[in-house]
mmCIF file with all atom_site columns, C-alpha atoms in Angstrom:
data_model
loop_
_atom_site.group_PDB
_atom_site.id
_atom_site.type_symbol
_atom_site.label_atom_id
_atom_site.label_alt_id
_atom_site.label_comp_id
_atom_site.label_asym_id
_atom_site.label_entity_id
_atom_site.label_seq_id
_atom_site.pdbx_PDB_ins_code
_atom_site.Cartn_x
_atom_site.Cartn_y
_atom_site.Cartn_z
_atom_site.occupancy
_atom_site.B_iso_or_equiv
_atom_site.pdbx_formal_charge
_atom_site.auth_seq_id
_atom_site.auth_comp_id
_atom_site.auth_asym_id
_atom_site.auth_atom_id
_atom_site.pdbx_PDB_model_num
ATOM 1   C CA . GLN A 1 1   ? 0.002  -0.030  -0.017  1.00 0.00 ? 327 GLN A CA 1
ATOM 2   C CA . GLN A 1 2   ? 1.539  3.250   -1.090  1.00 0.00 ? 328 GLN A CA 1
ATOM 3   C CA . PRO A 1 3   ? 2.253  6.141   1.255   1.00 0.00 ? 329 PRO A CA 1
ATOM 4   C CA . VAL A 1 4   ? -0.187 8.972   1.152   1.00 0.00 ? 330 VAL A CA 1
ATOM 5   C CA . GLN A 1 5   ? 1.238  12.372  0.358   1.00 0.00 ? 331 GLN A CA 1
ATOM 6   C CA . SER A 1 6   ? -0.552 15.591  1.202   1.00 0.00 ? 332 SER A CA 1
ATOM 7   C CA . PRO A 1 7   ? -1.369 18.085  -0.119  1.00 0.00 ? 333 PRO A CA 1
ATOM 8   C CA . GLN A 1 8   ? -1.613 16.822  -3.720  1.00 0.00 ? 334 GLN A CA 1
ATOM 9   C CA . ALA A 1 9   ? -0.720 20.261  -4.966  1.00 0.00 ? 335 ALA A CA 1
ATOM 10  C CA . VAL A 1 10  ? 0.218  23.565  -3.565  1.00 0.00 ? 336 VAL A CA 1
ATOM 11  C CA . ILE A 1 11  ? 0.823  27.051  -5.067  1.00 0.00 ? 337 ILE A CA 1
ATOM 12  C CA . LEU A 1 12  ? 3.053  29.512  -3.157  1.00 0.00 ? 338 LEU A CA 1
ATOM 13  C CA . ARG A 1 13  ? 4.553  32.901  -3.693  1.00 0.00 ? 339 ARG A CA 1
ATOM 14  C CA . GLU A 1 14  ? 8.280  33.069  -3.694  1.00 0.00 ? 340 GLU A CA 1
ATOM 15  C CA . GLY A 1 15  ? 9.573  33.404  -0.096  1.00 0.00 ? 341 GLY A CA 1
ATOM 16  C CA . GLU A 1 16  ? 6.662  31.499  1.452   1.00 0.00 ? 342 GLU A CA 1
ATOM 17  C CA . ASP A 1 17  ? 7.026  28.223  3.357   1.00 0.00 ? 343 ASP A CA 1
ATOM 18  C CA . ALA A 1 18  ? 5.595  24.788  2.546   1.00 0.00 ? 344 ALA A CA 1
ATOM 19  C CA . VAL A 1 19  ? 5.205  21.494  4.375   1.00 0.00 ? 345 VAL A CA 1
ATOM 20  C CA . ILE A 1 20  ? 4.636  18.236  2.496   1.00 0.00 ? 346 ILE A CA 1
ATOM 21  C CA . ASN A 1 21  ? 3.528  15.145  4.440   1.00 0.00 ? 347 ASN A CA 1
ATOM 22  C CA . CYS A 1 22  ? 3.962  11.515  3.706   1.00 0.00 ? 348 CYS A CA 1
ATOM 23  C CA . SER A 1 23  ? 2.059  8.960   5.789   1.00 0.00 ? 349 SER A CA 1
ATOM 24  C CA . SER A 1 24  ? 2.238  5.153   5.635   1.00 0.00 ? 350 SER A CA 1
ATOM 25  C CA . SER A 1 25  ? -0.120 2.536   7.036   1.00 0.00 ? 351 SER A CA 1
ATOM 26  C CA . LYS A 1 26  ? 2.759  0.018   6.992   1.00 0.00 ? 352 LYS A CA 1
ATOM 27  C CA . ALA A 1 27  ? 5.953  0.111   9.021   1.00 0.00 ? 353 ALA A CA 1
ATOM 28  C CA . LEU A 1 28  ? 8.753  2.068   7.325   1.00 0.00 ? 354 LEU A CA 1
ATOM 29  C CA . TYR A 1 29  ? 12.424 1.663   8.012   1.00 0.00 ? 355 TYR A CA 1
ATOM 30  C CA . SER A 1 30  ? 13.566 4.572   6.016   1.00 0.00 ? 356 SER A CA 1
ATOM 31  C CA . VAL A 1 31  ? 12.062 7.434   3.987   1.00 0.00 ? 357 VAL A CA 1
ATOM 32  C CA . HIS A 1 32  ? 13.478 8.993   0.813   1.00 0.00 ? 358 HIS A CA 1
ATOM 33  C CA . TRP A 1 33  ? 12.508 12.385  -0.643  1.00 0.00 ? 359 TRP A CA 1
ATOM 34  C CA . TYR A 1 34  ? 12.947 13.362  -4.303  1.00 0.00 ? 360 TYR A CA 1
ATOM 35  C CA . ARG A 1 35  ? 12.053 16.265  -6.524  1.00 0.00 ? 361 ARG A CA 1
ATOM 36  C CA . GLN A 1 36  ? 11.180 15.923  -10.146 1.00 0.00 ? 362 GLN A CA 1
ATOM 37  C CA . LYS A 1 37  ? 10.921 18.841  -12.520 1.00 0.00 ? 363 LYS A CA 1
ATOM 38  C CA . HIS A 1 38  ? 8.767  18.515  -15.611 1.00 0.00 ? 364 HIS A CA 1
ATOM 39  C CA . GLY A 1 39  ? 10.486 16.471  -18.379 1.00 0.00 ? 365 GLY A CA 1
ATOM 40  C CA . GLU A 1 40  ? 13.416 15.542  -16.035 1.00 0.00 ? 366 GLU A CA 1
ATOM 41  C CA . ALA A 1 41  ? 14.379 12.616  -13.867 1.00 0.00 ? 367 ALA A CA 1
ATOM 42  C CA . PRO A 1 42  ? 13.692 12.630  -10.100 1.00 0.00 ? 368 PRO A CA 1
ATOM 43  C CA . VAL A 1 43  ? 16.588 14.073  -8.093  1.00 0.00 ? 369 VAL A CA 1
ATOM 44  C CA . PHE A 1 44  ? 17.455 12.707  -4.626  1.00 0.00 ? 370 PHE A CA 1
ATOM 45  C CA . LEU A 1 45  ? 17.035 15.233  -1.795  1.00 0.00 ? 371 LEU A CA 1
ATOM 46  C CA . MET A 1 46  ? 17.558 13.277  1.364   1.00 0.00 ? 372 MET A CA 1
ATOM 47  C CA . ILE A 1 47  ? 17.032 9.993   3.163   1.00 0.00 ? 373 ILE A CA 1
ATOM 48  C CA . LEU A 1 48  ? 15.962 9.510   6.828   1.00 0.00 ? 374 LEU A CA 1
ATOM 49  C CA . LEU A 1 49  ? 17.066 6.173   8.252   1.00 0.00 ? 375 LEU A CA 1
ATOM 50  C CA . LYS A 1 50  ? 15.499 6.139   11.717  1.00 0.00 ? 376 LYS A CA 1
ATOM 51  C CA . GLY A 1 51  ? 12.696 7.575   13.673  1.00 0.00 ? 377 GLY A CA 1
ATOM 52  C CA . GLY A 1 52  ? 13.286 10.963  15.124  1.00 0.00 ? 378 GLY A CA 1
ATOM 53  C CA . GLU A 1 53  ? 15.889 11.757  12.494  1.00 0.00 ? 379 GLU A CA 1
ATOM 54  C CA . GLN A 1 54  ? 15.810 15.227  11.077  1.00 0.00 ? 380 GLN A CA 1
ATOM 55  C CA . LYS A 1 55  ? 17.955 16.376  8.178   1.00 0.00 ? 381 LYS A CA 1
ATOM 56  C CA . GLY A 1 56  ? 18.355 19.420  6.021   1.00 0.00 ? 382 GLY A CA 1
ATOM 57  C CA . HIS A 1 57  ? 20.418 21.400  3.728   1.00 0.00 ? 383 HIS A CA 1
ATOM 58  C CA . ASP A 1 58  ? 19.901 24.909  2.443   1.00 0.00 ? 384 ASP A CA 1
ATOM 59  C CA . LYS A 1 59  ? 16.330 25.683  3.277   1.00 0.00 ? 385 LYS A CA 1
ATOM 60  C CA . ILE A 1 60  ? 14.938 22.215  2.738   1.00 0.00 ? 386 ILE A CA 1
ATOM 61  C CA . SER A 1 61  ? 14.716 19.827  5.689   1.00 0.00 ? 387 SER A CA 1
ATOM 62  C CA . ALA A 1 62  ? 12.760 16.739  6.641   1.00 0.00 ? 388 ALA A CA 1
ATOM 63  C CA . SER A 1 63  ? 11.716 14.768  9.710   1.00 0.00 ? 389 SER A CA 1
ATOM 64  C CA . PHE A 1 64  ? 10.634 11.134  10.293  1.00 0.00 ? 390 PHE A CA 1
ATOM 65  C CA . ASN A 1 65  ? 8.320  10.132  13.056  1.00 0.00 ? 391 ASN A CA 1
ATOM 66  C CA . GLU A 1 66  ? 8.642  6.398   13.245  1.00 0.00 ? 392 GLU A CA 1
ATOM 67  C CA . LYS A 1 67  ? 5.803  5.917   15.719  1.00 0.00 ? 393 LYS A CA 1
ATOM 68  C CA . LYS A 1 68  ? 3.349  7.727   13.513  1.00 0.00 ? 394 LYS A CA 1
ATOM 69  C CA . GLN A 1 69  ? 4.903  6.341   10.297  1.00 0.00 ? 395 GLN A CA 1
ATOM 70  C CA . GLN A 1 70  ? 4.956  9.813   8.951   1.00 0.00 ? 396 GLN A CA 1
ATOM 71  C CA . SER A 1 71  ? 7.618  11.983  7.327   1.00 0.00 ? 397 SER A CA 1
ATOM 72  C CA . SER A 1 72  ? 7.458  15.670  6.541   1.00 0.00 ? 398 SER A CA 1
ATOM 73  C CA . LEU A 1 73  ? 9.435  17.825  4.111   1.00 0.00 ? 399 LEU A CA 1
ATOM 74  C CA . TYR A 1 74  ? 9.872  21.469  5.002   1.00 0.00 ? 400 TYR A CA 1
ATOM 75  C CA . LEU A 1 75  ? 10.670 24.079  2.408   1.00 0.00 ? 401 LEU A CA 1
ATOM 76  C CA . THR A 1 76  ? 11.515 27.441  3.938   1.00 0.00 ? 402 THR A CA 1
ATOM 77  C CA . ALA A 1 77  ? 11.568 30.743  2.085   1.00 0.00 ? 403 ALA A CA 1
ATOM 78  C CA . SER A 1 78  ? 10.741 28.984  -1.145  1.00 0.00 ? 404 SER A CA 1
ATOM 79  C CA . GLN A 1 79  ? 12.574 29.873  -4.333  1.00 0.00 ? 405 GLN A CA 1
ATOM 80  C CA . LEU A 1 80  ? 11.416 29.576  -7.913  1.00 0.00 ? 406 LEU A CA 1
ATOM 81  C CA . SER A 1 81  ? 13.800 26.618  -8.398  1.00 0.00 ? 407 SER A CA 1
ATOM 82  C CA . TYR A 1 82  ? 11.854 24.669  -5.777  1.00 0.00 ? 408 TYR A CA 1
ATOM 83  C CA . SER A 1 83  ? 8.992  24.170  -8.236  1.00 0.00 ? 409 SER A CA 1
ATOM 84  C CA . GLY A 1 84  ? 8.374  20.585  -9.219  1.00 0.00 ? 410 GLY A CA 1
ATOM 85  C CA . THR A 1 85  ? 6.744  17.360  -7.966  1.00 0.00 ? 411 THR A CA 1
ATOM 86  C CA . TYR A 1 86  ? 7.951  16.008  -4.716  1.00 0.00 ? 412 TYR A CA 1
ATOM 87  C CA . PHE A 1 87  ? 7.856  12.257  -4.062  1.00 0.00 ? 413 PHE A CA 1
ATOM 88  C CA . CYS A 1 88  ? 8.370  10.311  -0.880  1.00 0.00 ? 414 CYS A CA 1
ATOM 89  C CA . GLY A 1 89  ? 9.496  6.729   -0.997  1.00 0.00 ? 415 GLY A CA 1
ATOM 90  C CA . GLY A 1 90  ? 9.325  4.424   1.962   1.00 0.00 ? 416 GLY A CA 1
ATOM 91  C CA . ALA A 1 91  ? 11.372 1.171   2.504   1.00 0.00 ? 417 ALA A CA 1
ATOM 92  C CA . GLY A 1 92  ? 9.450  -1.472  4.349   1.00 0.00 ? 418 GLY A CA 1
ATOM 93  C CA . ASP A 1 93  ? 10.017 -5.176  4.221   1.00 0.00 ? 419 ASP A CA 1
ATOM 94  C CA . SER A 1 94  ? 12.475 -5.008  1.353   1.00 0.00 ? 420 SER A CA 1
ATOM 95  C CA . ASN A 1 95  ? 15.441 -2.683  1.538   1.00 0.00 ? 421 ASN A CA 1
ATOM 96  C CA . TYR A 1 96  ? 15.568 -2.373  -2.247  1.00 0.00 ? 422 TYR A CA 1
ATOM 97  C CA . GLN A 1 97  ? 11.919 -1.814  -2.872  1.00 0.00 ? 423 GLN A CA 1
ATOM 98  C CA . LEU A 1 98  ? 10.736 1.689   -2.157  1.00 0.00 ? 424 LEU A CA 1
ATOM 99  C CA . ILE A 1 99  ? 6.968  2.183   -2.062  1.00 0.00 ? 425 ILE A CA 1
ATOM 100 C CA . TRP A 1 100 ? 6.371  5.587   -3.643  1.00 0.00 ? 426 TRP A CA 1
ATOM 101 C CA . GLY A 1 101 ? 3.743  8.197   -2.841  1.00 0.00 ? 427 GLY A CA 1
ATOM 102 C CA . ALA A 1 102 ? 1.737  9.705   -5.722  1.00 0.00 ? 428 ALA A CA 1
ATOM 103 C CA . GLY A 1 103 ? 3.596  13.022  -5.434  1.00 0.00 ? 429 GLY A CA 1
ATOM 104 C CA . THR A 1 104 ? 2.937  16.601  -4.426  1.00 0.00 ? 430 THR A CA 1
ATOM 105 C CA . LYS A 1 105 ? 3.053  19.222  -7.125  1.00 0.00 ? 431 LYS A CA 1
ATOM 106 C CA . LEU A 1 106 ? 4.588  22.467  -5.887  1.00 0.00 ? 432 LEU A CA 1
ATOM 107 C CA . ILE A 1 107 ? 4.231  25.679  -7.920  1.00 0.00 ? 433 ILE A CA 1
ATOM 108 C CA . ILE A 1 108 ? 6.217  28.675  -6.868  1.00 0.00 ? 434 ILE A CA 1
ATOM 109 C CA . LYS A 1 109 ? 5.110  32.006  -8.371  1.00 0.00 ? 435 LYS A CA 1
ATOM 110 C CA . PRO A 1 110 ? 7.197  35.181  -8.369  1.00 0.00 ? 436 PRO A CA 1
ATOM 111 C CA . GLU B 2 1   ? 30.097 11.129  -19.144 1.00 0.00 ? 700 GLU B CA 1
ATOM 112 C CA . THR B 2 2   ? 29.003 11.488  -15.506 1.00 0.00 ? 701 THR B CA 1
ATOM 113 C CA . GLY B 2 3   ? 26.146 10.208  -13.444 1.00 0.00 ? 702 GLY B CA 1
ATOM 114 C CA . VAL B 2 4   ? 23.620 7.846   -15.061 1.00 0.00 ? 703 VAL B CA 1
ATOM 115 C CA . THR B 2 5   ? 23.095 7.858   -18.787 1.00 0.00 ? 704 THR B CA 1
ATOM 116 C CA . GLN B 2 6   ? 20.263 6.231   -20.770 1.00 0.00 ? 705 GLN B CA 1
ATOM 117 C CA . THR B 2 7   ? 19.835 5.560   -24.496 1.00 0.00 ? 706 THR B CA 1
ATOM 118 C CA . PRO B 2 8   ? 17.798 6.055   -26.434 1.00 0.00 ? 707 PRO B CA 1
ATOM 119 C CA . ARG B 2 9   ? 16.041 9.087   -24.935 1.00 0.00 ? 708 ARG B CA 1
ATOM 120 C CA . HIS B 2 10  ? 12.905 8.523   -27.058 1.00 0.00 ? 709 HIS B CA 1
ATOM 121 C CA . LEU B 2 11  ? 11.628 5.333   -28.677 1.00 0.00 ? 710 LEU B CA 1
ATOM 122 C CA . VAL B 2 12  ? 8.613  4.532   -30.775 1.00 0.00 ? 711 VAL B CA 1
ATOM 123 C CA . MET B 2 13  ? 7.966  0.968   -31.499 1.00 0.00 ? 712 MET B CA 1
ATOM 124 C CA . GLY B 2 14  ? 5.308  -1.222  -32.913 1.00 0.00 ? 713 GLY B CA 1
ATOM 125 C CA . MET B 2 15  ? 3.780  -4.073  -31.013 1.00 0.00 ? 714 MET B CA 1
ATOM 126 C CA . THR B 2 16  ? 5.770  -6.660  -32.904 1.00 0.00 ? 715 THR B CA 1
ATOM 127 C CA . ASN B 2 17  ? 9.180  -5.007  -32.634 1.00 0.00 ? 716 ASN B CA 1
ATOM 128 C CA . LYS B 2 18  ? 12.100 -6.007  -30.501 1.00 0.00 ? 717 LYS B CA 1
ATOM 129 C CA . LYS B 2 19  ? 14.205 -3.196  -28.954 1.00 0.00 ? 718 LYS B CA 1
ATOM 130 C CA . SER B 2 20  ? 16.562 -2.632  -26.083 1.00 0.00 ? 719 SER B CA 1
ATOM 131 C CA . LEU B 2 21  ? 17.041 0.167   -23.590 1.00 0.00 ? 720 LEU B CA 1
ATOM 132 C CA . LYS B 2 22  ? 20.492 0.778   -22.280 1.00 0.00 ? 721 LYS B CA 1
ATOM 133 C CA . CYS B 2 23  ? 21.668 2.301   -18.970 1.00 0.00 ? 722 CYS B CA 1
ATOM 134 C CA . GLU B 2 24  ? 25.150 3.106   -17.885 1.00 0.00 ? 723 GLU B CA 1
ATOM 135 C CA . GLN B 2 25  ? 26.254 4.382   -14.529 1.00 0.00 ? 724 GLN B CA 1
ATOM 136 C CA . HIS B 2 26  ? 29.603 6.149   -14.019 1.00 0.00 ? 725 HIS B CA 1
ATOM 137 C CA . LEU B 2 27  ? 29.311 6.413   -10.202 1.00 0.00 ? 726 LEU B CA 1
ATOM 138 C CA . GLY B 2 28  ? 30.853 3.129   -9.095  1.00 0.00 ? 727 GLY B CA 1
ATOM 139 C CA . HIS B 2 29  ? 27.501 2.008   -7.474  1.00 0.00 ? 728 HIS B CA 1
ATOM 140 C CA . ASN B 2 30  ? 26.708 -1.516  -6.593  1.00 0.00 ? 729 ASN B CA 1
ATOM 141 C CA . ALA B 2 31  ? 22.953 -1.604  -7.323  1.00 0.00 ? 730 ALA B CA 1
ATOM 142 C CA . MET B 2 32  ? 20.983 -0.707  -10.467 1.00 0.00 ? 731 MET B CA 1
ATOM 143 C CA . TYR B 2 33  ? 17.247 -0.445  -11.014 1.00 0.00 ? 732 TYR B CA 1
ATOM 144 C CA . TRP B 2 34  ? 14.631 -0.186  -13.718 1.00 0.00 ? 733 TRP B CA 1
ATOM 145 C CA . TYR B 2 35  ? 11.558 1.914   -12.896 1.00 0.00 ? 734 TYR B CA 1
ATOM 146 C CA . LYS B 2 36  ? 8.464  2.559   -14.943 1.00 0.00 ? 735 LYS B CA 1
ATOM 147 C CA . GLN B 2 37  ? 6.754  5.990   -14.563 1.00 0.00 ? 736 GLN B CA 1
ATOM 148 C CA . SER B 2 38  ? 3.297  6.342   -16.128 1.00 0.00 ? 737 SER B CA 1
ATOM 149 C CA . ALA B 2 39  ? 1.088  9.426   -15.992 1.00 0.00 ? 738 ALA B CA 1
ATOM 150 C CA . LYS B 2 40  ? -0.864 9.802   -12.797 1.00 0.00 ? 739 LYS B CA 1
ATOM 151 C CA . LYS B 2 41  ? 0.708  6.664   -11.259 1.00 0.00 ? 740 LYS B CA 1
ATOM 152 C CA . PRO B 2 42  ? 3.371  6.289   -8.608  1.00 0.00 ? 741 PRO B CA 1
ATOM 153 C CA . LEU B 2 43  ? 6.821  5.084   -9.689  1.00 0.00 ? 742 LEU B CA 1
ATOM 154 C CA . GLU B 2 44  ? 6.772  1.293   -10.265 1.00 0.00 ? 743 GLU B CA 1
ATOM 155 C CA . LEU B 2 45  ? 9.900  -0.732  -9.482  1.00 0.00 ? 744 LEU B CA 1
ATOM 156 C CA . MET B 2 46  ? 10.497 -3.314  -12.191 1.00 0.00 ? 745 MET B CA 1
ATOM 157 C CA . PHE B 2 47  ? 13.911 -4.934  -11.534 1.00 0.00 ? 746 PHE B CA 1
ATOM 158 C CA . VAL B 2 48  ? 16.806 -4.495  -9.111  1.00 0.00 ? 747 VAL B CA 1
ATOM 159 C CA . TYR B 2 49  ? 20.312 -5.858  -9.562  1.00 0.00 ? 748 TYR B CA 1
ATOM 160 C CA . SER B 2 50  ? 22.885 -5.823  -6.812  1.00 0.00 ? 749 SER B CA 1
ATOM 161 C CA . LEU B 2 51  ? 26.413 -6.714  -7.747  1.00 0.00 ? 750 LEU B CA 1
ATOM 162 C CA . GLU B 2 52  ? 25.131 -7.989  -11.005 1.00 0.00 ? 751 GLU B CA 1
ATOM 163 C CA . GLU B 2 53  ? 22.621 -10.396 -9.414  1.00 0.00 ? 752 GLU B CA 1
ATOM 164 C CA . ARG B 2 54  ? 18.903 -9.842  -9.708  1.00 0.00 ? 753 ARG B CA 1
ATOM 165 C CA . VAL B 2 55  ? 17.440 -9.284  -6.253  1.00 0.00 ? 754 VAL B CA 1
ATOM 166 C CA . GLU B 2 56  ? 13.959 -8.022  -7.021  1.00 0.00 ? 755 GLU B CA 1
ATOM 167 C CA . ASN B 2 57  ? 11.498 -8.836  -9.766  1.00 0.00 ? 756 ASN B CA 1
ATOM 168 C CA . ASN B 2 58  ? 8.093  -7.274  -9.242  1.00 0.00 ? 757 ASN B CA 1
ATOM 169 C CA . SER B 2 59  ? 5.958  -9.618  -11.231 1.00 0.00 ? 758 SER B CA 1
ATOM 170 C CA . VAL B 2 60  ? 6.801  -7.812  -14.444 1.00 0.00 ? 759 VAL B CA 1
ATOM 171 C CA . PRO B 2 61  ? 5.445  -9.362  -17.674 1.00 0.00 ? 760 PRO B CA 1
ATOM 172 C CA . SER B 2 62  ? 7.868  -11.562 -19.528 1.00 0.00 ? 761 SER B CA 1
ATOM 173 C CA . ARG B 2 63  ? 7.862  -9.154  -22.519 1.00 0.00 ? 762 ARG B CA 1
ATOM 174 C CA . PHE B 2 64  ? 10.315 -7.088  -20.458 1.00 0.00 ? 763 PHE B CA 1
ATOM 175 C CA . SER B 2 65  ? 13.652 -8.871  -19.928 1.00 0.00 ? 764 SER B CA 1
ATOM 176 C CA . PRO B 2 66  ? 16.501 -7.288  -17.993 1.00 0.00 ? 765 PRO B CA 1
ATOM 177 C CA . GLU B 2 67  ? 20.199 -7.931  -18.390 1.00 0.00 ? 766 GLU B CA 1
ATOM 178 C CA . CYS B 2 68  ? 23.041 -6.776  -16.223 1.00 0.00 ? 767 CYS B CA 1
ATOM 179 C CA . PRO B 2 69  ? 26.401 -7.843  -17.742 1.00 0.00 ? 768 PRO B CA 1
ATOM 180 C CA . ASN B 2 70  ? 28.505 -5.927  -15.229 1.00 0.00 ? 769 ASN B CA 1
ATOM 181 C CA . SER B 2 71  ? 27.985 -3.443  -12.399 1.00 0.00 ? 770 SER B CA 1
ATOM 182 C CA . SER B 2 72  ? 28.001 -0.415  -14.694 1.00 0.00 ? 771 SER B CA 1
ATOM 183 C CA . HIS B 2 73  ? 25.589 -1.488  -17.396 1.00 0.00 ? 772 HIS B CA 1
ATOM 184 C CA . LEU B 2 74  ? 21.902 -2.435  -17.405 1.00 0.00 ? 773 LEU B CA 1
ATOM 185 C CA . PHE B 2 75  ? 19.731 -3.298  -20.321 1.00 0.00 ? 774 PHE B CA 1
ATOM 186 C CA . LEU B 2 76  ? 15.946 -3.738  -20.673 1.00 0.00 ? 775 LEU B CA 1
ATOM 187 C CA . HIS B 2 77  ? 14.994 -5.899  -23.647 1.00 0.00 ? 776 HIS B CA 1
ATOM 188 C CA . LEU B 2 78  ? 11.529 -5.307  -25.009 1.00 0.00 ? 777 LEU B CA 1
ATOM 189 C CA . HIS B 2 79  ? 9.435  -7.466  -27.270 1.00 0.00 ? 778 HIS B CA 1
ATOM 190 C CA . THR B 2 80  ? 5.791  -7.702  -28.260 1.00 0.00 ? 779 THR B CA 1
ATOM 191 C CA . LEU B 2 81  ? 4.834  -4.753  -26.093 1.00 0.00 ? 780 LEU B CA 1
ATOM 192 C CA . GLN B 2 82  ? 1.340  -3.477  -25.575 1.00 0.00 ? 781 GLN B CA 1
ATOM 193 C CA . PRO B 2 83  ? 0.142  0.176   -25.909 1.00 0.00 ? 782 PRO B CA 1
ATOM 194 C CA . GLU B 2 84  ? -0.287 0.288   -22.139 1.00 0.00 ? 783 GLU B CA 1
ATOM 195 C CA . ASP B 2 85  ? 3.483  -0.175  -21.838 1.00 0.00 ? 784 ASP B CA 1
ATOM 196 C CA . SER B 2 86  ? 3.969  3.321   -23.147 1.00 0.00 ? 785 SER B CA 1
ATOM 197 C CA . ALA B 2 87  ? 5.698  5.261   -20.347 1.00 0.00 ? 786 ALA B CA 1
ATOM 198 C CA . LEU B 2 88  ? 8.911  6.803   -19.158 1.00 0.00 ? 787 LEU B CA 1
ATOM 199 C CA . TYR B 2 89  ? 11.434 4.143   -18.250 1.00 0.00 ? 788 TYR B CA 1
ATOM 200 C CA . LEU B 2 90  ? 13.919 5.259   -15.682 1.00 0.00 ? 789 LEU B CA 1
ATOM 201 C CA . CYS B 2 91  ? 17.182 3.657   -14.780 1.00 0.00 ? 790 CYS B CA 1
ATOM 202 C CA . ALA B 2 92  ? 18.745 4.366   -11.346 1.00 0.00 ? 791 ALA B CA 1
ATOM 203 C CA . SER B 2 93  ? 21.719 3.349   -9.346  1.00 0.00 ? 792 SER B CA 1
ATOM 204 C CA . SER B 2 94  ? 22.758 3.493   -5.689  1.00 0.00 ? 793 SER B CA 1
ATOM 205 C CA . GLN B 2 95  ? 25.820 2.655   -3.655  1.00 0.00 ? 794 GLN B CA 1
ATOM 206 C CA . ASP B 2 96  ? 23.705 0.569   -1.275  1.00 0.00 ? 795 ASP B CA 1
ATOM 207 C CA . VAL B 2 97  ? 20.209 0.413   0.058   1.00 0.00 ? 796 VAL B CA 1
ATOM 208 C CA . TRP B 2 98  ? 20.863 3.051   2.656   1.00 0.00 ? 797 TRP B CA 1
ATOM 209 C CA . GLN B 2 99  ? 21.694 5.721   0.174   1.00 0.00 ? 798 GLN B CA 1
ATOM 210 C CA . GLY B 2 100 ? 19.635 7.660   -2.255  1.00 0.00 ? 799 GLY B CA 1
ATOM 211 C CA . LEU B 2 101 ? 18.900 6.689   -5.905  1.00 0.00 ? 800 LEU B CA 1
ATOM 212 C CA . HIS B 2 102 ? 20.562 8.490   -8.761  1.00 0.00 ? 801 HIS B CA 1
ATOM 213 C CA . PHE B 2 103 ? 18.270 8.486   -11.723 1.00 0.00 ? 802 PHE B CA 1
ATOM 214 C CA . GLY B 2 104 ? 19.090 8.637   -15.409 1.00 0.00 ? 803 GLY B CA 1
ATOM 215 C CA . PRO B 2 105 ? 17.166 10.998  -17.709 1.00 0.00 ? 804 PRO B CA 1
ATOM 216 C CA . GLY B 2 106 ? 14.795 8.184   -18.812 1.00 0.00 ? 805 GLY B CA 1
ATOM 217 C CA . THR B 2 107 ? 13.620 6.740   -22.049 1.00 0.00 ? 806 THR B CA 1
ATOM 218 C CA . ARG B 2 108 ? 10.239 7.937   -23.242 1.00 0.00 ? 807 ARG B CA 1
ATOM 219 C CA . LEU B 2 109 ? 8.684  4.837   -24.849 1.00 0.00 ? 808 LEU B CA 1
ATOM 220 C CA . THR B 2 110 ? 5.646  4.937   -27.154 1.00 0.00 ? 809 THR B CA 1
ATOM 221 C CA . VAL B 2 111 ? 4.126  1.682   -28.302 1.00 0.00 ? 810 VAL B CA 1
ATOM 222 C CA . THR B 2 112 ? 1.922  2.021   -31.362 1.00 0.00 ? 811 THR B CA 1
#
């Protein structure tokens, strides 16, 4: 069963903040986050390997709540370059098989 | 060349054709993957190879046949495809399962 991402889409003005959530009904052992721009391949953002872990670089960070089986991606002071579709992927029983969310489309307007 | 490369970038084939997709990774990674990305669907894992051995095969129809001759190259052989197989086929690699995937640019496949 795939993780549920919310919201499905969000439109922001440049400089605003966004939070994208990824919830799973199955136990996850790690969570990946990727961004895909239109016509391009997904690009790896970060991986969270254990509950309670938080990571970030630049103004993009993420957290993983293992008890709630939920991960959140935080985009602070969004830039035009942040536009794209964000996917979370969760690793459950199989380390190699990520179960992917349907994606959250983020549009940043000037 | 750097990263993960895929050829061809676009492919149109008839249902009776045979073609192959090629992927090459220049990152020294140990695992390589084939993913299918269709419109309005989550990414679907098709095959995984780790150190040239197939470790995952997600009930993919036999008209798709992978080949991994060495840790840097991955092929997807296609034959007698169906129109519903039209999609973006992405190759990816990773150092190990605890690190992120590096995707290639994909092959846009159209089956007519």
